[in-house]
């Protein structure tokens, strides 16, 4: 305000001096050219002086009236801005502090008082050291970054009146007041709940990864053949499944279609079972079928199938047991029964 008043006075003085200088220079020269009689010249000088006073008074009046009108308009806008800032400051849901780079606190809004469980006067007396956890190693880095760049955004650990700690997200900027004093604004938001949710999410993801890893190991090391089908092609197979179909590694089956695995007579039924499962029907328990080994030979199998999600897409998981031994035993038992029946008829 002092500088504004000085600027107004300086402009008024300079304008008056310029007008007076031009008037004296021009009017004296014109009178000297037009009036030769000394008595008349003296009278005209008096009239010129009164005319100058009148004109300069009117000039100063209109000049000052214009400047004062502009000044009043600027003051009104400034007051409106102050009132708006005060409304935002007092009604913000986030904690707002008006501070200084040295750590002193000059003002705290109601949200800040509620957050720290202290009165505004208590926070003024404490300063930054009373509300920020001194053990937080990020504090020094935050102060240094703000001093270097004029701003900082990040997280710090804060202290409530009862000594409890919470994690706060802080946004702070350095600015200069109209009087030239350095000040800082601080907006603080308690993000403890968000951090807890993030920690819980990370823990859940970690446990899910562990569960998926255990499940993967279980599938890969299972003695039963296991495969996953998507779009009627193998996208996963374990070692036992590869061995049943005459392969050495699971990769020997990846990408193969059911036409390359199931003999022609069973393909239509297999496709229908897959379609029903992907449409929402329960799995198949069990179905006997004949699969084709990689060398073209056939192997009897018992199949359990169920719909699953694999890599975010619907799929069918197939568990396969090689029942060659069981079929051989069943055939031997049938032949034995036939021999016994033949002997009994003799």
mmCIF file of C-alpha atoms in Angstrom:
data_model
loop_
_atom_site.group_PDB
_atom_site.id
_atom_site.type_symbol
_atom_site.label_atom_id
_atom_site.label_comp_id
_atom_site.label_asym_id
_atom_site.label_seq_id
_atom_site.Cartn_x
_atom_site.Cartn_y
_atom_site.Cartn_z
ATOM 1 C CA UNK A 1 0.000 0.000 0.000
ATOM 2 C CA UNK A 2 2.843 2.425 0.800
ATOM 3 C CA UNK A 3 4.440 1.868 -2.586
ATOM 4 C CA UNK A 4 1.064 2.418 -4.295
ATOM 5 C CA UNK A 5 0.518 5.721 -2.496
ATOM 6 C CA UNK A 6 4.069 6.836 -3.332
ATOM 7 C CA UNK A 7 3.540 5.910 -6.989
ATOM 8 C CA UNK A 8 0.298 7.930 -7.126
ATOM 9 C CA UNK A 9 1.928 10.991 -5.539
ATOM 10 C CA UNK A 10 4.911 10.747 -7.879
ATOM 11 C CA UNK A 11 2.708 10.561 -10.977
ATOM 12 C CA UNK A 12 0.621 13.521 -9.781
ATOM 13 C CA UNK A 13 3.749 15.602 -9.052
ATOM 14 C CA UNK A 14 5.355 14.804 -12.381
ATOM 15 C CA UNK A 15 2.158 15.554 -14.273
ATOM 16 C CA UNK A 16 1.778 18.908 -12.476
ATOM 17 C CA UNK A 17 5.416 19.823 -13.077
ATOM 18 C CA UNK A 18 5.154 18.939 -16.761
ATOM 19 C CA UNK A 19 1.955 20.912 -17.229
ATOM 20 C CA UNK A 20 3.347 23.917 -15.308
ATOM 21 C CA UNK A 21 6.625 23.918 -17.220
ATOM 22 C CA UNK A 22 4.913 23.738 -20.593
ATOM 23 C CA UNK A 23 2.444 26.468 -19.586
ATOM 24 C CA UNK A 24 5.080 28.887 -18.355
ATOM 25 C CA UNK A 25 7.342 28.339 -21.361
ATOM 26 C CA UNK A 26 4.617 28.663 -23.987
ATOM 27 C CA UNK A 27 2.520 31.402 -22.359
ATOM 28 C CA UNK A 28 5.466 33.708 -21.630
ATOM 29 C CA UNK A 29 6.734 33.460 -25.195
ATOM 30 C CA UNK A 30 3.297 34.163 -26.659
ATOM 31 C CA UNK A 31 2.705 37.176 -24.368
ATOM 32 C CA UNK A 32 6.128 38.556 -25.272
ATOM 33 C CA UNK A 33 5.244 38.346 -28.966
ATOM 34 C CA UNK A 34 1.711 39.734 -28.701
ATOM 35 C CA UNK A 35 1.920 42.398 -25.944
ATOM 36 C CA UNK A 36 4.511 45.198 -26.069
ATOM 37 C CA UNK A 37 3.018 47.583 -23.474
ATOM 38 C CA UNK A 38 4.678 46.907 -20.030
ATOM 39 C CA UNK A 39 1.548 47.853 -18.059
ATOM 40 C CA UNK A 40 -0.682 45.624 -20.178
ATOM 41 C CA UNK A 41 1.917 42.852 -20.030
ATOM 42 C CA UNK A 42 1.902 42.986 -16.226
ATOM 43 C CA UNK A 43 -1.890 42.808 -16.168
ATOM 44 C CA UNK A 44 -1.890 39.918 -18.598
ATOM 45 C CA UNK A 45 0.682 38.082 -16.432
ATOM 46 C CA UNK A 46 -1.726 38.320 -13.484
ATOM 47 C CA UNK A 47 -4.610 37.017 -15.596
ATOM 48 C CA UNK A 48 -2.364 34.246 -16.925
ATOM 49 C CA UNK A 49 -1.425 33.261 -13.376
ATOM 50 C CA UNK A 50 -5.057 32.966 -12.269
ATOM 51 C CA UNK A 51 -5.878 31.056 -15.444
ATOM 52 C CA UNK A 52 -2.977 28.667 -14.750
ATOM 53 C CA UNK A 53 -4.192 28.096 -11.193
ATOM 54 C CA UNK A 54 -7.720 27.358 -12.397
ATOM 55 C CA UNK A 55 -6.662 25.041 -15.198
ATOM 56 C CA UNK A 56 -4.092 23.213 -13.049
ATOM 57 C CA UNK A 57 -6.632 22.781 -10.264
ATOM 58 C CA UNK A 58 -9.098 21.249 -12.732
ATOM 59 C CA UNK A 59 -6.314 19.093 -14.178
ATOM 60 C CA UNK A 60 -5.271 17.827 -10.763
ATOM 61 C CA UNK A 61 -8.909 17.251 -9.792
ATOM 62 C CA UNK A 62 -9.724 15.105 -12.827
ATOM 63 C CA UNK A 63 -6.351 13.335 -12.653
ATOM 64 C CA UNK A 64 -6.770 12.430 -9.010
ATOM 65 C CA UNK A 65 -10.430 11.505 -9.492
ATOM 66 C CA UNK A 66 -9.457 9.039 -12.220
ATOM 67 C CA UNK A 67 -6.586 7.603 -10.193
ATOM 68 C CA UNK A 68 -8.718 7.301 -7.072
ATOM 69 C CA UNK A 69 -11.473 5.575 -9.034
ATOM 70 C CA UNK A 70 -8.969 3.065 -10.404
ATOM 71 C CA UNK A 71 -7.514 2.615 -6.945
ATOM 72 C CA UNK A 72 -10.936 2.027 -5.380
ATOM 73 C CA UNK A 73 -11.778 -0.514 -8.081
ATOM 74 C CA UNK A 74 -8.491 -2.328 -7.448
ATOM 75 C CA UNK A 75 -9.081 -2.249 -3.693
ATOM 76 C CA UNK A 76 -12.570 -3.684 -4.137
ATOM 77 C CA UNK A 77 -11.231 -6.524 -6.271
ATOM 78 C CA UNK A 78 -8.504 -7.146 -3.739
ATOM 79 C CA UNK A 79 -11.053 -7.255 -0.935
ATOM 80 C CA UNK A 80 -13.239 -9.640 -2.930
ATOM 81 C CA UNK A 81 -10.201 -11.825 -3.488
ATOM 82 C CA UNK A 82 -9.401 -11.760 0.237
ATOM 83 C CA UNK A 83 -12.988 -12.646 1.122
ATOM 84 C CA UNK A 84 -13.018 -15.495 -1.389
ATOM 85 C CA UNK A 85 -9.706 -16.806 -0.059
ATOM 86 C CA UNK A 86 -11.038 -16.619 3.495
ATOM 87 C CA UNK A 87 -14.156 -18.597 2.516
ATOM 88 C CA UNK A 88 -12.072 -21.244 0.769
ATOM 89 C CA UNK A 89 -9.596 -21.314 3.624
ATOM 90 C CA UNK A 90 -12.199 -21.745 6.347
ATOM 91 C CA UNK A 91 -14.500 -24.179 4.505
ATOM 92 C CA UNK A 92 -11.945 -26.433 2.815
ATOM 93 C CA UNK A 93 -12.198 -30.107 3.723
ATOM 94 C CA UNK A 94 -8.422 -30.381 3.448
ATOM 95 C CA UNK A 95 -6.089 -29.023 6.114
ATOM 96 C CA UNK A 96 -4.530 -25.718 5.016
ATOM 97 C CA UNK A 97 -1.656 -24.002 6.810
ATOM 98 C CA UNK A 98 -0.136 -20.595 6.121
ATOM 99 C CA UNK A 99 3.506 -20.905 7.110
ATOM 100 C CA UNK A 100 6.941 -19.427 6.528
ATOM 101 C CA UNK A 101 10.095 -21.086 5.162
ATOM 102 C CA UNK A 102 11.601 -21.059 8.669
ATOM 103 C CA UNK A 103 8.880 -23.469 9.843
ATOM 104 C CA UNK A 104 6.686 -21.006 11.732
ATOM 105 C CA UNK A 105 2.903 -21.342 11.368
ATOM 106 C CA UNK A 106 0.898 -18.148 10.880
ATOM 107 C CA UNK A 107 -2.607 -19.540 10.293
ATOM 108 C CA UNK A 108 -4.465 -22.846 10.311
ATOM 109 C CA UNK A 109 -7.951 -23.500 8.967
ATOM 110 C CA UNK A 110 -10.610 -25.466 10.905
ATOM 111 C CA UNK A 111 -9.881 -28.657 8.931
ATOM 112 C CA UNK A 112 -6.230 -28.471 10.024
ATOM 113 C CA UNK A 113 -7.264 -28.008 13.648
ATOM 114 C CA UNK A 114 -9.506 -31.077 13.427
ATOM 115 C CA UNK A 115 -6.826 -33.121 11.684
ATOM 116 C CA UNK A 116 -4.125 -32.351 14.259
ATOM 117 C CA UNK A 117 -6.600 -32.141 17.187
ATOM 118 C CA UNK A 118 -5.169 -28.748 18.194
ATOM 119 C CA UNK A 119 -6.331 -25.150 18.271
ATOM 120 C CA UNK A 120 -4.941 -22.637 15.805
ATOM 121 C CA UNK A 121 -3.051 -20.896 18.607
ATOM 122 C CA UNK A 122 -1.458 -24.173 19.703
ATOM 123 C CA UNK A 123 -0.280 -24.822 16.166
ATOM 124 C CA UNK A 124 1.155 -21.299 15.902
ATOM 125 C CA UNK A 125 3.163 -21.908 19.063
ATOM 126 C CA UNK A 126 4.400 -25.343 17.972
ATOM 127 C CA UNK A 127 5.434 -24.560 14.412
ATOM 128 C CA UNK A 128 6.469 -27.197 11.906
ATOM 129 C CA UNK A 129 8.579 -29.149 14.379
ATOM 130 C CA UNK A 130 5.506 -29.813 16.515
ATOM 131 C CA UNK A 131 3.329 -31.365 13.828
ATOM 132 C CA UNK A 132 5.834 -33.235 11.621
ATOM 133 C CA UNK A 133 7.500 -36.412 12.861
ATOM 134 C CA UNK A 134 11.190 -35.487 13.256
ATOM 135 C CA UNK A 135 12.132 -39.129 12.674
ATOM 136 C CA UNK A 136 10.746 -39.018 9.145
ATOM 137 C CA UNK A 137 13.807 -39.036 6.886
ATOM 138 C CA UNK A 138 11.758 -37.521 4.049
ATOM 139 C CA UNK A 139 11.361 -34.201 5.904
ATOM 140 C CA UNK A 140 14.837 -32.851 5.106
ATOM 141 C CA UNK A 141 14.484 -33.822 1.445
ATOM 142 C CA UNK A 142 11.054 -32.135 1.258
ATOM 143 C CA UNK A 143 12.348 -28.862 2.762
ATOM 144 C CA UNK A 144 15.390 -28.889 0.482
ATOM 145 C CA UNK A 145 13.304 -29.527 -2.642
ATOM 146 C CA UNK A 146 10.876 -26.731 -1.770
ATOM 147 C CA UNK A 147 13.743 -24.304 -1.162
ATOM 148 C CA UNK A 148 15.283 -25.270 -4.500
ATOM 149 C CA UNK A 149 12.171 -25.408 -6.724
ATOM 150 C CA UNK A 150 9.622 -23.373 -4.776
ATOM 151 C CA UNK A 151 7.256 -26.315 -4.349
ATOM 152 C CA UNK A 152 6.980 -29.859 -3.015
ATOM 153 C CA UNK A 153 4.422 -32.651 -3.365
ATOM 154 C CA UNK A 154 4.720 -35.930 -1.523
ATOM 155 C CA UNK A 155 4.033 -37.735 1.716
ATOM 156 C CA UNK A 156 5.269 -37.101 5.265
ATOM 157 C CA UNK A 157 4.507 -38.496 8.698
ATOM 158 C CA UNK A 158 2.596 -36.078 10.944
ATOM 159 C CA UNK A 159 1.811 -35.991 14.669
ATOM 160 C CA UNK A 160 -1.521 -35.448 16.392
ATOM 161 C CA UNK A 161 -1.912 -33.931 19.832
ATOM 162 C CA UNK A 162 -2.160 -37.365 21.483
ATOM 163 C CA UNK A 163 1.153 -38.386 19.904
ATOM 164 C CA UNK A 164 -0.375 -40.706 17.313
ATOM 165 C CA UNK A 165 1.115 -40.617 13.830
ATOM 166 C CA UNK A 166 -0.522 -40.561 10.443
ATOM 167 C CA UNK A 167 0.642 -40.390 6.842
ATOM 168 C CA UNK A 168 -0.273 -37.143 5.134
ATOM 169 C CA UNK A 169 -0.124 -36.159 1.478
ATOM 170 C CA UNK A 170 1.287 -32.636 1.361
ATOM 171 C CA UNK A 171 1.329 -29.984 -1.353
ATOM 172 C CA UNK A 172 3.316 -26.838 -0.526
ATOM 173 C CA UNK A 173 4.407 -23.729 -2.427
ATOM 174 C CA UNK A 174 6.537 -20.681 -1.667
ATOM 175 C CA UNK A 175 5.128 -17.224 -2.449
ATOM 176 C CA UNK A 176 5.762 -13.572 -1.583
ATOM 177 C CA UNK A 177 3.217 -11.306 0.124
ATOM 178 C CA UNK A 178 2.415 -7.763 -1.058
ATOM 179 C CA UNK A 179 4.726 -6.562 1.665
ATOM 180 C CA UNK A 180 7.608 -8.659 0.310
ATOM 181 C CA UNK A 181 7.608 -11.344 3.047
ATOM 182 C CA UNK A 182 8.280 -14.960 2.073
ATOM 183 C CA UNK A 183 5.416 -17.306 2.968
ATOM 184 C CA UNK A 184 4.482 -20.893 2.230
ATOM 185 C CA UNK A 185 1.112 -22.560 1.801
ATOM 186 C CA UNK A 186 0.592 -26.162 2.871
ATOM 187 C CA UNK A 187 -2.359 -28.390 1.963
ATOM 188 C CA UNK A 188 -2.374 -31.651 3.927
ATOM 189 C CA UNK A 189 -4.630 -34.681 3.444
ATOM 190 C CA UNK A 190 -4.714 -37.737 5.699
ATOM 191 C CA UNK A 191 -4.052 -40.716 3.408
ATOM 192 C CA UNK A 192 -3.730 -43.356 6.131
ATOM 193 C CA UNK A 193 -6.867 -45.166 4.935
ATOM 194 C CA UNK A 194 -5.661 -45.059 1.336
ATOM 195 C CA UNK A 195 -2.238 -46.342 2.366
ATOM 196 C CA UNK A 196 -3.830 -49.143 4.382
ATOM 197 C CA UNK A 197 -5.971 -50.052 1.381
ATOM 198 C CA UNK A 198 -2.885 -50.055 -0.863
ATOM 199 C CA UNK A 199 -1.006 -52.206 1.661
ATOM 200 C CA UNK A 200 -3.963 -54.608 1.809
ATOM 201 C CA UNK A 201 -4.101 -54.702 -1.999
ATOM 202 C CA UNK A 202 -0.371 -55.408 -2.258
ATOM 203 C CA UNK A 203 -0.675 -58.131 0.387
ATOM 204 C CA UNK A 204 -3.618 -59.668 -1.458
ATOM 205 C CA UNK A 205 -1.709 -59.549 -4.750
ATOM 206 C CA UNK A 206 1.311 -61.127 -3.095
ATOM 207 C CA UNK A 207 -0.806 -63.893 -1.605
ATOM 208 C CA UNK A 208 -2.524 -64.376 -4.961
ATOM 209 C CA UNK A 209 0.858 -64.703 -6.662
ATOM 210 C CA UNK A 210 1.951 -67.195 -4.027
ATOM 211 C CA UNK A 211 -1.286 -69.118 -4.471
ATOM 212 C CA UNK A 212 -0.902 -69.055 -8.248
ATOM 213 C CA UNK A 213 2.688 -70.245 -7.916
ATOM 214 C CA UNK A 214 1.655 -73.129 -5.652
ATOM 215 C CA UNK A 215 -1.164 -73.970 -8.057
ATOM 216 C CA UNK A 216 1.230 -73.840 -11.009
ATOM 217 C CA UNK A 217 3.670 -76.148 -9.255
ATOM 218 C CA UNK A 218 0.821 -78.477 -8.332
ATOM 219 C CA UNK A 219 -0.308 -78.612 -11.961
ATOM 220 C CA UNK A 220 3.178 -79.052 -13.375
ATOM 221 C CA UNK A 221 4.195 -81.773 -10.923
ATOM 222 C CA UNK A 222 0.852 -83.604 -10.783
ATOM 223 C CA UNK A 223 1.045 -87.297 -11.771
ATOM 224 C CA UNK A 224 -2.192 -86.811 -13.716
ATOM 225 C CA UNK A 225 -2.097 -85.266 -17.166
ATOM 226 C CA UNK A 226 -3.483 -81.717 -17.090
ATOM 227 C CA UNK A 227 -4.121 -79.363 -19.999
ATOM 228 C CA UNK A 228 -6.018 -76.119 -20.585
ATOM 229 C CA UNK A 229 -7.908 -75.505 -23.826
ATOM 230 C CA UNK A 230 -8.860 -72.150 -25.332
ATOM 231 C CA UNK A 231 -10.446 -71.902 -28.759
ATOM 232 C CA UNK A 232 -10.048 -75.687 -28.992
ATOM 233 C CA UNK A 233 -6.263 -75.434 -28.710
ATOM 234 C CA UNK A 234 -3.873 -76.362 -25.910
ATOM 235 C CA UNK A 235 -2.532 -73.259 -24.110
ATOM 236 C CA UNK A 236 -1.134 -75.104 -21.067
ATOM 237 C CA UNK A 237 0.030 -78.665 -20.425
ATOM 238 C CA UNK A 238 2.014 -80.323 -17.657
ATOM 239 C CA UNK A 239 4.739 -82.932 -17.966
ATOM 240 C CA UNK A 240 2.403 -85.851 -17.202
ATOM 241 C CA UNK A 241 0.034 -84.732 -19.955
ATOM 242 C CA UNK A 242 2.893 -84.492 -22.440
ATOM 243 C CA UNK A 243 4.105 -87.961 -21.416
ATOM 244 C CA UNK A 244 0.655 -89.530 -21.892
ATOM 245 C CA UNK A 245 0.569 -88.247 -25.472
ATOM 246 C CA UNK A 246 4.120 -89.310 -26.220
ATOM 247 C CA UNK A 247 5.830 -85.951 -25.801
ATOM 248 C CA UNK A 248 8.912 -85.079 -23.777
ATOM 249 C CA UNK A 249 8.093 -81.536 -22.667
ATOM 250 C CA UNK A 250 4.828 -79.605 -22.150
ATOM 251 C CA UNK A 251 5.818 -77.411 -25.081
ATOM 252 C CA UNK A 252 5.298 -80.403 -27.384
ATOM 253 C CA UNK A 253 1.523 -79.995 -26.858
ATOM 254 C CA UNK A 254 1.166 -76.192 -26.754
ATOM 255 C CA UNK A 255 -0.769 -74.901 -29.759
ATOM 256 C CA UNK A 256 -2.121 -78.301 -30.831
ATOM 257 C CA UNK A 257 -5.847 -78.457 -31.666
ATOM 258 C CA UNK A 258 -8.268 -81.106 -30.470
ATOM 259 C CA UNK A 259 -8.245 -82.538 -33.986
ATOM 260 C CA UNK A 260 -4.599 -83.461 -33.432
ATOM 261 C CA UNK A 261 -5.331 -85.045 -30.037
ATOM 262 C CA UNK A 262 -8.726 -86.763 -30.230
ATOM 263 C CA UNK A 263 -9.396 -89.533 -32.742
ATOM 264 C CA UNK A 264 -11.936 -88.646 -35.466
ATOM 265 C CA UNK A 265 -14.818 -90.590 -33.944
ATOM 266 C CA UNK A 266 -14.731 -88.596 -30.702
ATOM 267 C CA UNK A 267 -14.113 -85.038 -31.937
ATOM 268 C CA UNK A 268 -17.754 -84.005 -32.415
ATOM 269 C CA UNK A 269 -18.706 -85.157 -28.917
ATOM 270 C CA UNK A 270 -15.669 -83.401 -27.421
ATOM 271 C CA UNK A 271 -16.570 -80.129 -29.158
ATOM 272 C CA UNK A 272 -20.136 -80.355 -27.858
ATOM 273 C CA UNK A 273 -18.913 -80.935 -24.284
ATOM 274 C CA UNK A 274 -16.594 -77.901 -24.556
ATOM 275 C CA UNK A 275 -19.427 -75.738 -25.943
ATOM 276 C CA UNK A 276 -21.777 -76.651 -23.076
ATOM 277 C CA UNK A 277 -19.145 -75.967 -20.433
ATOM 278 C CA UNK A 278 -18.267 -72.565 -21.895
ATOM 279 C CA UNK A 279 -22.022 -71.792 -21.960
ATOM 280 C CA UNK A 280 -22.176 -72.271 -18.209
ATOM 281 C CA UNK A 281 -22.898 -75.958 -17.700
ATOM 282 C CA UNK A 282 -20.896 -77.875 -15.077
ATOM 283 C CA UNK A 283 -17.893 -80.002 -15.891
ATOM 284 C CA UNK A 284 -17.782 -83.572 -17.173
ATOM 285 C CA UNK A 285 -16.938 -86.396 -14.709
ATOM 286 C CA UNK A 286 -15.583 -88.734 -16.152
ATOM 287 C CA UNK A 287 -15.654 -89.579 -19.844
ATOM 288 C CA UNK A 288 -13.686 -92.327 -21.509
ATOM 289 C CA UNK A 289 -12.121 -91.427 -24.837
ATOM 290 C CA UNK A 290 -9.245 -92.360 -27.081
ATOM 291 C CA UNK A 291 -6.486 -89.800 -27.699
ATOM 292 C CA UNK A 292 -3.803 -89.765 -30.363
ATOM 293 C CA UNK A 293 -0.165 -89.799 -29.384
ATOM 294 C CA UNK A 294 2.292 -87.628 -31.263
ATOM 295 C CA UNK A 295 3.450 -90.670 -33.228
ATOM 296 C CA UNK A 296 -0.133 -91.397 -34.348
ATOM 297 C CA UNK A 297 -0.746 -94.350 -32.018
ATOM 298 C CA UNK A 298 -3.844 -94.427 -29.807
ATOM 299 C CA UNK A 299 -4.100 -94.343 -26.018
ATOM 300 C CA UNK A 300 -7.289 -94.927 -24.008
ATOM 301 C CA UNK A 301 -7.905 -92.195 -21.448
ATOM 302 C CA UNK A 302 -10.338 -91.182 -18.768
ATOM 303 C CA UNK A 303 -11.157 -87.458 -18.950
ATOM 304 C CA UNK A 304 -12.389 -85.016 -16.288
ATOM 305 C CA UNK A 305 -13.147 -81.519 -17.605
ATOM 306 C CA UNK A 306 -14.365 -78.272 -16.060
ATOM 307 C CA UNK A 307 -14.751 -74.631 -17.221
ATOM 308 C CA UNK A 308 -12.217 -72.142 -15.796
ATOM 309 C CA UNK A 309 -10.759 -68.695 -16.465
ATOM 310 C CA UNK A 310 -7.224 -68.695 -17.785
ATOM 311 C CA UNK A 311 -5.289 -65.482 -18.454
ATOM 312 C CA UNK A 312 -8.520 -63.520 -18.189
ATOM 313 C CA UNK A 313 -10.362 -65.623 -20.777
ATOM 314 C CA UNK A 314 -12.845 -68.540 -20.550
ATOM 315 C CA UNK A 315 -11.194 -71.910 -20.955
ATOM 316 C CA UNK A 316 -11.624 -75.615 -20.216
ATOM 317 C CA UNK A 317 -9.296 -77.514 -17.917
ATOM 318 C CA UNK A 318 -8.884 -81.184 -18.764
ATOM 319 C CA UNK A 319 -7.491 -83.849 -16.418
ATOM 320 C CA UNK A 320 -6.461 -87.016 -18.249
ATOM 321 C CA UNK A 321 -5.605 -90.459 -16.892
ATOM 322 C CA UNK A 322 -3.963 -93.109 -19.051
ATOM 323 C CA UNK A 323 -6.177 -96.158 -18.538
ATOM 324 C CA UNK A 324 -4.200 -98.537 -20.785
ATOM 325 C CA UNK A 325 -3.391 -100.757 -17.817
ATOM 326 C CA UNK A 326 -6.971 -100.770 -16.599
ATOM 327 C CA UNK A 327 -8.273 -101.584 -20.066
ATOM 328 C CA UNK A 328 -5.756 -104.419 -20.362
ATOM 329 C CA UNK A 329 -6.804 -105.764 -16.986
ATOM 330 C CA UNK A 330 -10.471 -105.515 -17.941
ATOM 331 C CA UNK A 331 -9.783 -107.354 -21.188
ATOM 332 C CA UNK A 332 -7.864 -110.104 -19.362
ATOM 333 C CA UNK A 333 -10.707 -110.415 -16.850
ATOM 334 C CA UNK A 334 -13.214 -110.697 -19.696
ATOM 335 C CA UNK A 335 -11.145 -113.391 -21.386
ATOM 336 C CA UNK A 336 -10.827 -115.281 -18.096
ATOM 337 C CA UNK A 337 -14.583 -115.186 -17.597
ATOM 338 C CA UNK A 338 -15.110 -116.468 -21.121
ATOM 339 C CA UNK A 339 -12.642 -119.357 -20.553
ATOM 340 C CA UNK A 340 -14.318 -120.264 -17.266
ATOM 341 C CA UNK A 341 -17.716 -120.210 -18.946
ATOM 342 C CA UNK A 342 -16.427 -122.466 -21.730
ATOM 343 C CA UNK A 343 -14.900 -124.917 -19.253
ATOM 344 C CA UNK A 344 -18.102 -125.026 -17.255
ATOM 345 C CA UNK A 345 -20.054 -126.033 -20.329
ATOM 346 C CA UNK A 346 -17.794 -129.070 -20.963
#
